C-alpha positions as CSV (number, residue, x, y, z in Angstrom):
1,X,-4.9,179.1,-24.4
2,X,-1.8,181.1,-25.1
3,X,1.0,179.7,-27.3
4,X,3.3,179.4,-24.3
5,X,0.7,177.4,-22.3
6,X,0.1,175.2,-25.4
7,X,3.9,174.5,-25.7
8,X,4.1,173.7,-22.0
9,X,1.2,171.3,-22.2
10,X,2.8,169.5,-25.2
11,X,6.1,169.1,-23.3
12,X,4.3,167.8,-20.3
13,X,2.4,165.2,-22.3
14,X,5.6,164.1,-24.1
15,X,7.2,163.5,-20.7
16,X,4.1,161.8,-19.3
17,X,4.1,159.4,-22.3
18,X,7.8,158.5,-21.7
19,X,7.3,157.8,-18.0
20,X,7.6,154.1,-17.0
21,X,4.3,153.4,-15.2
22,X,4.2,150.1,-13.3
23,X,2.0,147.2,-14.2
24,X,-0.9,148.8,-12.4
25,X,-0.4,152.1,-14.3
26,X,1.0,153.8,-11.2
27,X,4.2,155.7,-10.3
28,X,5.7,156.2,-6.8
29,X,5.8,159.9,-5.8
30,X,8.0,161.2,-3.0
31,X,6.7,164.5,-1.6
32,X,9.2,166.9,-0.1
33,X,8.9,170.3,1.6
34,X,10.4,172.8,-0.9
35,X,11.6,175.1,1.9
36,X,13.0,172.7,4.6
37,X,13.7,169.7,2.2
38,X,12.0,167.4,4.7
39,X,10.4,164.4,3.1
40,X,6.7,164.7,3.9
41,X,5.0,161.6,2.5
42,X,5.0,158.9,-0.1
43,X,2.1,158.1,-2.4
44,X,1.2,156.9,-5.9
45,X,0.1,158.8,-9.0
46,X,-1.5,157.6,-12.2
47,X,-1.5,159.6,-15.5
48,X,-4.8,161.3,-14.5
49,X,-3.7,162.4,-11.0
50,X,-0.4,163.7,-12.5
51,X,-2.3,165.7,-15.1
52,X,-4.6,167.1,-12.3
53,X,-1.5,168.0,-10.3
54,X,0.1,169.8,-13.2
55,X,-3.1,171.7,-14.1
56,X,-4.2,172.6,-10.6
57,X,-0.8,173.3,-9.0
58,X,-1.7,171.1,-6.0
59,X,-1.0,167.4,-5.4
60,X,-3.4,164.7,-6.5
61,X,-2.8,161.0,-6.0
62,X,-4.3,157.6,-6.7
63,X,-5.6,155.7,-3.7
64,X,-4.8,152.0,-4.2
65,X,-7.1,151.0,-1.3
66,X,-10.1,153.1,-2.3
67,X,-9.4,152.8,-6.1
68,X,-10.0,156.5,-6.7
69,X,-8.3,159.8,-7.2
70,X,-7.7,161.9,-4.1
71,X,-6.8,165.6,-3.8
72,X,-4.4,166.0,-0.9
73,X,-6.1,168.3,1.6
74,X,-9.4,168.3,-0.3
75,X,-11.2,167.4,2.9
76,X,-8.8,168.4,5.7
77,X,-7.6,171.7,4.1
78,X,-4.0,170.5,4.4
79,X,-3.2,171.1,0.7
80,X,0.2,171.1,-0.9
81,X,1.1,173.8,-3.5
82,X,3.5,172.4,-6.0
83,X,6.8,174.2,-6.7
84,X,8.4,171.6,-8.9
85,X,8.1,168.0,-10.1
86,X,11.2,166.0,-11.0
87,X,11.4,162.5,-12.4
88,X,14.4,160.2,-11.9
89,X,17.0,158.8,-14.3
90,X,14.9,155.7,-14.9
91,X,11.7,157.7,-15.4
92,X,9.9,155.5,-12.8
93,X,9.7,157.7,-9.7
94,X,8.6,161.3,-9.1
95,X,10.0,163.8,-6.6
96,X,7.3,166.5,-5.9
97,X,8.5,169.6,-4.1
98,X,5.6,171.5,-2.4
99,X,4.8,174.3,0.0
100,X,2.4,172.5,2.5
101,X,-0.6,174.1,4.1
102,X,-0.7,172.2,7.3
103,X,0.6,168.8,8.3
104,X,1.1,166.1,5.6
105,X,0.2,163.1,7.8
106,X,-3.3,162.1,8.8
107,X,-2.1,161.7,12.4
108,X,-1.4,165.4,12.5
109,X,2.3,165.0,12.3
110,X,4.2,167.3,10.0
111,X,5.6,164.4,8.0
112,X,4.5,160.8,7.7
113,X,8.0,159.7,8.5
114,X,7.9,160.7,12.2
115,X,8.8,157.2,13.6
116,X,12.5,156.2,13.7
117,X,14.0,152.7,13.5
118,X,17.1,152.5,15.8
119,X,20.4,151.5,14.1
120,X,22.7,148.8,15.4
121,X,25.8,150.8,14.2
122,X,25.1,154.5,13.9
123,X,27.3,156.6,11.7
124,X,30.6,157.6,13.3
125,X,30.1,161.2,12.1
126,X,27.2,163.0,13.7
127,X,25.1,165.3,11.5
128,X,25.7,169.0,12.3
129,X,22.2,169.8,13.4
130,X,23.3,173.1,15.0
131,X,24.6,174.4,11.7
132,X,21.6,173.2,9.8
133,X,19.2,174.8,12.3
134,X,21.2,178.0,12.2
135,X,21.1,178.2,8.4
136,X,17.4,177.3,8.3
137,X,16.5,179.9,10.9
138,X,18.6,182.6,9.2
139,X,16.8,182.2,5.9
140,X,13.4,181.1,7.2
141,X,11.8,184.4,6.2
142,X,12.6,183.6,2.5
143,X,11.0,180.2,2.7
144,X,7.9,181.7,4.4
145,X,7.7,184.5,1.8
146,X,8.0,182.0,-1.0
147,X,5.2,180.0,0.6
148,X,2.9,183.0,1.0
149,X,3.6,184.1,-2.6
150,X,2.7,180.6,-3.9
151,X,-0.5,180.6,-1.8
152,X,-1.4,184.0,-3.2
153,X,-1.0,182.8,-6.8
154,X,-3.5,179.9,-6.1
155,X,-6.0,181.7,-3.9
156,X,-5.8,185.2,-5.5
157,X,-7.3,187.1,-2.4
158,X,-9.0,190.3,-3.5
159,X,-7.0,193.5,-2.7
160,X,-3.7,191.8,-2.2
161,X,-0.7,193.3,-4.0
162,X,0.7,189.9,-4.9
163,X,-2.7,189.0,-6.5
164,X,-2.5,192.2,-8.5
165,X,0.9,191.2,-9.9
166,X,-0.2,187.7,-10.9
167,X,-3.3,189.1,-12.5
168,X,-1.3,191.6,-14.6
169,X,1.1,188.9,-15.7
170,X,4.8,188.5,-16.3
171,X,5.3,191.8,-18.1
172,X,4.1,193.7,-15.1
173,X,6.2,191.6,-12.7
174,X,9.3,192.2,-14.9
175,X,8.7,195.9,-15.0
176,X,8.6,196.0,-11.2
177,X,11.8,194.0,-11.0
178,X,13.4,196.5,-13.2
179,X,12.1,199.5,-11.2
180,X,13.3,198.0,-7.9
181,X,16.7,197.2,-9.3
182,X,17.1,200.8,-10.5
183,X,16.0,202.1,-7.1
184,X,18.5,199.8,-5.4
185,X,21.3,201.2,-7.6
186,X,20.3,204.8,-6.8
187,X,20.2,204.0,-3.0
188,X,23.6,202.4,-3.2
189,X,25.0,205.4,-5.2
190,X,23.6,207.8,-2.6
191,X,25.3,205.7,0.2
192,X,22.0,205.6,2.0
193,X,21.9,202.2,3.8
194,X,18.5,202.8,5.3
195,X,17.0,203.3,1.9
196,X,19.2,200.5,0.4
197,X,17.8,198.1,3.0
198,X,14.2,198.9,1.9
199,X,14.9,198.8,-1.9
200,X,16.8,195.5,-1.7
201,X,13.9,194.0,0.3
202,X,11.5,195.2,-2.4
203,X,13.7,193.7,-5.1
204,X,14.0,190.3,-3.4
205,X,10.2,190.2,-3.0
206,X,9.5,190.9,-6.7
207,X,12.2,188.4,-7.7
208,X,10.4,185.8,-5.7
209,X,7.1,186.7,-7.4
210,X,8.9,186.3,-10.7
211,X,10.3,182.9,-9.7
212,X,6.8,181.7,-8.7
213,X,5.3,183.0,-12.0
214,X,8.0,181.1,-13.9
215,X,7.6,178.0,-11.6
216,X,11.3,178.1,-10.7
217,X,11.8,177.2,-7.1
218,X,14.1,179.2,-4.9
219,X,15.9,175.9,-4.0
220,X,17.2,175.7,-7.6
221,X,18.7,179.1,-7.3
222,X,20.4,178.1,-4.0
223,X,21.6,174.9,-5.6
224,X,23.1,176.9,-8.5
225,X,24.9,179.2,-6.1
226,X,26.1,176.3,-4.1
227,X,27.4,174.6,-7.2
228,X,29.3,177.8,-8.2
229,X,30.8,178.0,-4.8
230,X,32.0,174.4,-4.9
231,X,33.3,174.7,-8.5
232,X,37.2,174.9,-8.5
233,X,38.5,178.4,-9.4
234,X,40.8,178.9,-12.3
235,X,44.0,180.8,-11.7
């Protein structure tokens, strides 16, 4: 094991040791789609299932009814590739962001929360579904590309260029990011928009591979950009 992996494992264990497990040694885990932000399911983890999730990159839980560990999608194939795991301010709940491979619910629904309880007094302000749908559709290709890249890292299909990058490691990925950035600059200087379109596309792809290698979700980049946009400007 490399020094970097050893350090990561130590940090993970320190956090696991500080988590406030309930009297049954369990922790609630909310699973959210990393791309759409839709809440997919709710389950429980124990220390062993959390460790398996961290090590495998896919969700593992503890079944309270069967009293055993279960790998989400282990039988159905509807696995969940983990992009990030957050724990709350009280250290007693997990938020697991994933890229799902198929529906989360055993009924075949995309999310377990597909039934709605009607409200007596709905909010006066209606959510802007049109704007949300428009933004989601506009950037859907980025979410799909992020999902495919995460899938490639796990499955490593032979002959795939993304597999090649992950096999070569972060230094190769960084080299490609640098090369594509340089080619983007050249295309812009040459005022060749057709070439610029191609080079920027290559650059974005390699940046997404880098984010996946570093386990930094695209959502966190978008959140940072949003925070900067909302931050008051200084005169």
